[in-house]
Coordinates of N, CA and C and ligand atoms in Angstrom, one line a residue:
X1 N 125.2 125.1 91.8 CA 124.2 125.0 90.7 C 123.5 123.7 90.9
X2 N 122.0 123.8 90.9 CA 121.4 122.6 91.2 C 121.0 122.2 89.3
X3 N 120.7 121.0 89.1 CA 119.7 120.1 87.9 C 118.6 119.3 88.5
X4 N 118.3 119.3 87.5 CA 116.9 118.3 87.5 C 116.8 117.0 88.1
X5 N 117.8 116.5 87.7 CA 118.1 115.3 88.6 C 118.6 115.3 89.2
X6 N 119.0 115.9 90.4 CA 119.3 116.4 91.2 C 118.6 115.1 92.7
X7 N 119.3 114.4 93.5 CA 118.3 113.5 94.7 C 117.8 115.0 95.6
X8 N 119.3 115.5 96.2 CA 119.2 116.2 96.9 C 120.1 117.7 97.1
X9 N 119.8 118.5 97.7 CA 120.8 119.9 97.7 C 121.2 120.1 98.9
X10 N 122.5 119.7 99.6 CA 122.8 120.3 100.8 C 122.2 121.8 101.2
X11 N 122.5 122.5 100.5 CA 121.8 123.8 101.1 C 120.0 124.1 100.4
X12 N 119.5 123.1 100.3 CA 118.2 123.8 100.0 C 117.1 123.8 101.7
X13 N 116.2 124.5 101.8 CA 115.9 124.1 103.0 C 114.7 123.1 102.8
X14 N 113.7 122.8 101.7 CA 112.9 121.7 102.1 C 113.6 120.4 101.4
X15 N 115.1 120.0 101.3 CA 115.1 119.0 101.5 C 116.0 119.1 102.4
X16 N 116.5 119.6 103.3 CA 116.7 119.5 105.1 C 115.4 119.0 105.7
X17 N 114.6 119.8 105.7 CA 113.3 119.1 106.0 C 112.6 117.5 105.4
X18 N 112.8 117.9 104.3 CA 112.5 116.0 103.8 C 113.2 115.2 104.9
X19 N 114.6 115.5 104.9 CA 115.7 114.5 105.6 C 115.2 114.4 107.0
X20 N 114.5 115.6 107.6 CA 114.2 115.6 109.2 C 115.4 116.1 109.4
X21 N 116.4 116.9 108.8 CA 117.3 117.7 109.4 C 117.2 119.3 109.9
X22 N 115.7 119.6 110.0 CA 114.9 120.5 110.1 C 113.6 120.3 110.8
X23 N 113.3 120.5 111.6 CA 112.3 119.9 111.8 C 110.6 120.4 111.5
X24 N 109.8 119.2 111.0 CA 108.2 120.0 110.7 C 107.4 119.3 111.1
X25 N 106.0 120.1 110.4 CA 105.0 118.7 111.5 C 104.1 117.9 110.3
X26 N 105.0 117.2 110.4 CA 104.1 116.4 109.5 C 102.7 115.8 109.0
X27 N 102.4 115.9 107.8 CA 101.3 115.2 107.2 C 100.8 114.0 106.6
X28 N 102.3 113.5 106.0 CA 102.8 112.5 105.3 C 103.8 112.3 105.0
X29 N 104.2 110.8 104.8 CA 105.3 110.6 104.2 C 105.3 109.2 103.4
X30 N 105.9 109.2 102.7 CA 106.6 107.7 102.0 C 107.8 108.2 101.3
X31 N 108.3 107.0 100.6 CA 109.4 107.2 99.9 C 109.8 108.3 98.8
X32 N 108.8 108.6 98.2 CA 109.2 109.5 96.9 C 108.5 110.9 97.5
X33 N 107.4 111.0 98.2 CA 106.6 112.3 99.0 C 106.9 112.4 100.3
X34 N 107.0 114.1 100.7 CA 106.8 114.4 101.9 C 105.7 115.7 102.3
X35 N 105.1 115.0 103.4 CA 103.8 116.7 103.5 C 104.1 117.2 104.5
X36 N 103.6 118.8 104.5 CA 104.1 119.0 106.3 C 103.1 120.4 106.3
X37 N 102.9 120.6 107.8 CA 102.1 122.3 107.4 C 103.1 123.0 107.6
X38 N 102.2 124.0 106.3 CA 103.0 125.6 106.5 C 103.4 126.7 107.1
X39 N 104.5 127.0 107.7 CA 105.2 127.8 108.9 C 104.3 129.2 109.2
X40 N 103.5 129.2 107.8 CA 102.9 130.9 108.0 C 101.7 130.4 107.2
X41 N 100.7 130.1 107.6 CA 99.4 129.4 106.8 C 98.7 130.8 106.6
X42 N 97.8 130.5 105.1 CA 97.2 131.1 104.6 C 95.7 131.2 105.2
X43 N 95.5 129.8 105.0 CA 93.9 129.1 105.6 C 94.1 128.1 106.7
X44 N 92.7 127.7 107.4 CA 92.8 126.8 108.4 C 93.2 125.6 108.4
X45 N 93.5 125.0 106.8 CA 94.3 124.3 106.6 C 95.4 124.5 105.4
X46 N 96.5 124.5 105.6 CA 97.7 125.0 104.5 C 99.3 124.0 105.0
X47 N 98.8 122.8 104.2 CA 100.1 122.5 104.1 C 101.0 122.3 102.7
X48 N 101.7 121.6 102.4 CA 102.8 121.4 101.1 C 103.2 120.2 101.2
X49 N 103.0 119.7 99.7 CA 103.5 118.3 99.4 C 104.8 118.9 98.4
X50 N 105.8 117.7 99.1 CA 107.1 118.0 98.1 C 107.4 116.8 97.5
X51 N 107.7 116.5 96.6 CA 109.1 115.1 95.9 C 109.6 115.4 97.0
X52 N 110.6 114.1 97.5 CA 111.6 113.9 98.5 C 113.0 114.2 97.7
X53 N 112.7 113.9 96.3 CA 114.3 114.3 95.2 C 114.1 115.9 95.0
X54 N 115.0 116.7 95.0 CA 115.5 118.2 94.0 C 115.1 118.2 93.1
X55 N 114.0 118.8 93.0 CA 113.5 119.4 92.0 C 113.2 121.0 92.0
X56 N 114.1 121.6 91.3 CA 113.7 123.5 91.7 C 112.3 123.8 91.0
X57 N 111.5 123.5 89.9 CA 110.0 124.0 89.6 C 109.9 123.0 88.9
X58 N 108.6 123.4 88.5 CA 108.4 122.9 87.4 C 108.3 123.3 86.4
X59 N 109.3 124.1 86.1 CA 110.2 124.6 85.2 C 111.3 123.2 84.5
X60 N 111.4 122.7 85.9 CA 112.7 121.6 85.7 C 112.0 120.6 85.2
X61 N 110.6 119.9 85.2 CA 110.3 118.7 85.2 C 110.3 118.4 83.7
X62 N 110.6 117.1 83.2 CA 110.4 116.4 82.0 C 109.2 115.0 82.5
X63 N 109.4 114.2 81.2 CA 108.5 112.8 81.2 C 108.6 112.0 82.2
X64 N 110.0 112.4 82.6 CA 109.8 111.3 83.7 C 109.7 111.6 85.1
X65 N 109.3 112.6 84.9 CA 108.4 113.1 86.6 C 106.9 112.8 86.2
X66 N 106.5 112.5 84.9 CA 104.5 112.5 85.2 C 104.4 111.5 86.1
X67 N 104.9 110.1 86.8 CA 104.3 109.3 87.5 C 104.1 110.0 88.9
X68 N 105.2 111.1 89.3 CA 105.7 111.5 90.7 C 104.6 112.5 90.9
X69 N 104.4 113.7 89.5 CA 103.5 114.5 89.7 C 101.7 114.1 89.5
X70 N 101.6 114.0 89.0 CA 100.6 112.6 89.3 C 100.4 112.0 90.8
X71 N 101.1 111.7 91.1 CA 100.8 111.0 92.9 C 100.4 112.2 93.6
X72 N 101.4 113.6 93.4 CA 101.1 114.8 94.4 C 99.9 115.0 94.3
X73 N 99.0 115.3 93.1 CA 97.7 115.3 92.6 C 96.6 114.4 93.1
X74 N 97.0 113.4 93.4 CA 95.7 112.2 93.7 C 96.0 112.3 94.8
X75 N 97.3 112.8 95.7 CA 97.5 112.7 97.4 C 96.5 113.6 97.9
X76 N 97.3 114.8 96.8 CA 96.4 116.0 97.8 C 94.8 115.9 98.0
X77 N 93.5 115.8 97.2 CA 92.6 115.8 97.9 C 92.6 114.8 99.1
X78 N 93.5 113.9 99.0 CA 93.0 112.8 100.4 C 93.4 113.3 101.9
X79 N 94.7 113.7 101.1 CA 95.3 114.7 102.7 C 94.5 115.8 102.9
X80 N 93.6 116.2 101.8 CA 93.2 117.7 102.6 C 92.0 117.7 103.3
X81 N 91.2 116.4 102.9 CA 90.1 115.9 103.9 C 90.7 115.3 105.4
X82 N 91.8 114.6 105.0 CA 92.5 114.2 106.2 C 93.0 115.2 107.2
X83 N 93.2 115.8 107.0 CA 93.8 117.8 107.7 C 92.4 118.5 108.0
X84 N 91.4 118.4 107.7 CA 90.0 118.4 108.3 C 89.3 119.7 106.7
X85 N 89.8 120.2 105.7 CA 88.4 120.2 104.8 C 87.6 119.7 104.8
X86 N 86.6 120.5 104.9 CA 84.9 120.3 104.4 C 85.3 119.6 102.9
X87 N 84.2 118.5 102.6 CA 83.9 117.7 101.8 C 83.3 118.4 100.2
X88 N 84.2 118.6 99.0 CA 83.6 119.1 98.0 C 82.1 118.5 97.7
X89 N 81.1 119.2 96.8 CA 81.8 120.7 96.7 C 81.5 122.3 97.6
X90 N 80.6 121.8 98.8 CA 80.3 122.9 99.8 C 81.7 123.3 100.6
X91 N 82.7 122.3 100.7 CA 84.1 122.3 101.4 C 85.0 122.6 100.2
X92 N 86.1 121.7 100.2 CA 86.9 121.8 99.0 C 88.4 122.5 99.7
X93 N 89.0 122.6 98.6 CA 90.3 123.4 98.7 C 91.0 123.7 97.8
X94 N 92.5 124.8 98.1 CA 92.6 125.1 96.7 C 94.2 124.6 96.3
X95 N 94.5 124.4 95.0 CA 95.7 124.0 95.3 C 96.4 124.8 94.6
X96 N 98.0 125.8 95.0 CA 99.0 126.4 94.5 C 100.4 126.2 93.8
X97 N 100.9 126.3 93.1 CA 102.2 125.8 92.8 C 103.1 127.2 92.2
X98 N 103.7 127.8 93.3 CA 104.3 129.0 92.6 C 105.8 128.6 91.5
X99 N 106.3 129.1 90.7 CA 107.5 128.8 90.0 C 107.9 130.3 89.3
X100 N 109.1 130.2 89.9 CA 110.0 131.4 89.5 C 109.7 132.8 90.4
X101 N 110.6 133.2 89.9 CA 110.5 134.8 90.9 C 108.7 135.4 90.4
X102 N 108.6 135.6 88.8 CA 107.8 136.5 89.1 C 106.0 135.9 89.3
X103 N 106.6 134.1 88.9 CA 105.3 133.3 89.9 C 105.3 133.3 91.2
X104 N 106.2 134.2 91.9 CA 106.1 133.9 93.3 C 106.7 133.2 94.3
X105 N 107.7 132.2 93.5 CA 108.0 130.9 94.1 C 109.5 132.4 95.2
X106 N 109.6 131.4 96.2 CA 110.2 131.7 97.0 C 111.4 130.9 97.8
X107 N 110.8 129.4 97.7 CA 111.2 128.3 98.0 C 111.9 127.3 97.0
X108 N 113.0 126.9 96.5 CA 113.2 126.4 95.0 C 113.2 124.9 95.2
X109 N 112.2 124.2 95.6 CA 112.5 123.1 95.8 C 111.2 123.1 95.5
X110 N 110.4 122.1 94.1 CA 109.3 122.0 94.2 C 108.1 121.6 95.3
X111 N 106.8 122.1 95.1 CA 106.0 122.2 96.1 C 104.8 123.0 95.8
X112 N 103.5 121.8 96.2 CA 101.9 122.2 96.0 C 101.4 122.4 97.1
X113 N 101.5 123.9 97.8 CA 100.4 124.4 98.3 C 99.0 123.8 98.5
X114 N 98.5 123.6 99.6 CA 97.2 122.7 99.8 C 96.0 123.6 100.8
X115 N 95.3 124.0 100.4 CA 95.1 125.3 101.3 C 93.3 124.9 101.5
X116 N 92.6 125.0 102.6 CA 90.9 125.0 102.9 C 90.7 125.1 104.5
X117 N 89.8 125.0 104.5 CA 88.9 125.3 105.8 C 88.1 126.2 105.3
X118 N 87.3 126.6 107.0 CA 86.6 128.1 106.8 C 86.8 129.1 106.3
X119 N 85.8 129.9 105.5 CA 86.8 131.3 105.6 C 85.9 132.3 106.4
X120 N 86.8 133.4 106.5 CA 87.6 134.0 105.5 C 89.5 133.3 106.5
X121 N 89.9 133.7 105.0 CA 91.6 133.4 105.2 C 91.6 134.2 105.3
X122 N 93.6 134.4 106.0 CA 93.8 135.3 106.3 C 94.8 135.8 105.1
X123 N 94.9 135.5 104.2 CA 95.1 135.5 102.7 C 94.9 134.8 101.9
X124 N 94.7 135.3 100.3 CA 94.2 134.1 99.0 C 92.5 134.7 99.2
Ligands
LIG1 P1 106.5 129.7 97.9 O1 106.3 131.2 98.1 O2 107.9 129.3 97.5 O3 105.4 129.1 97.0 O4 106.1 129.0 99.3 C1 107.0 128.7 100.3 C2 106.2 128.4 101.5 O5 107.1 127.8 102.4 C3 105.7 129.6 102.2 O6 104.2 129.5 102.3 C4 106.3 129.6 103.6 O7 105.5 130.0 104.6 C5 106.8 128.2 103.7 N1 108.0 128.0 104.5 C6 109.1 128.7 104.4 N2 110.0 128.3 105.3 C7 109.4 127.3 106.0 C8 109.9 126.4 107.0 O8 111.0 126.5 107.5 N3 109.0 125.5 107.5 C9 107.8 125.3 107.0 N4 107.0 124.4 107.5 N5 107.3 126.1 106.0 C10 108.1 127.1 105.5
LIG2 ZN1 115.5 120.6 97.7

């Protein structure tokens, strides 16, 4: 059984990957965030920013995640120009956060979808 405060989950798989006990290709990192692209991309650019702490959705978050979710938010357009999107608003990108089975989530470790380039995608 995971919680909210939770640092980490031996068996989750993106924080094996936070740890680098998995390996991905990274986009970023610092202490509280990690980015990396996605194993099965949507668009020409599709990566995921995570908390480096257990967090299963954002179902789980309270007050004292707005500083953490907040950073994912101001990261992502910088990384997504940095991963090569076109410049809003002819460029742009879109951003996803699935939660729970019937949102789609698949992965229980929070995580914002970052998705742009050309289209057409090859989904979304
Ligand atoms: P969800 O459906 O939970 O919102 O999205 C999970 C995402 O994680 C999917 O887009 C899937 O392709 C990606 N994913 C699943 N396993 C791995 C993995 O081992 N490595 C990477 N880089 N992405 C993964
Ligand atoms: Zn986790």
């Amino acid at each position: 059984m995971t919680t909210a405060k939770q640092l980490s989950d031996p068996s989750c798989l993106f924080c094996k990957i936070a740890a680098g006990n998995i390996p991905s290709r990274k986009v970023y990192d610092d202490d509280e965030l990690y980015a990396f692209h996605d194993i099965a991309p949507w668009a020409p650019v599709h990566f995921l920013i995570i908390p480096r702490m257990h967090i299963a959705s954002m179902a789980s978050l309270d007050d004292s995640h707005s500083q953490l979710m907040g950073r994912i938010m101001t990261l992502a357009p910088r990384l997504a120009l940095q991963e090569g999107c076109e410049p809003y608003p002819t460029g742009g990108f879109r951003i996803v956060c699935n939660n729970g089975a019937q949102g789609g989530q698949e992965v229980h470790h929070l995580h914002v979808h970052v998705m742009g380039g050309p289209r057409p995608w090859s989904r979304g």
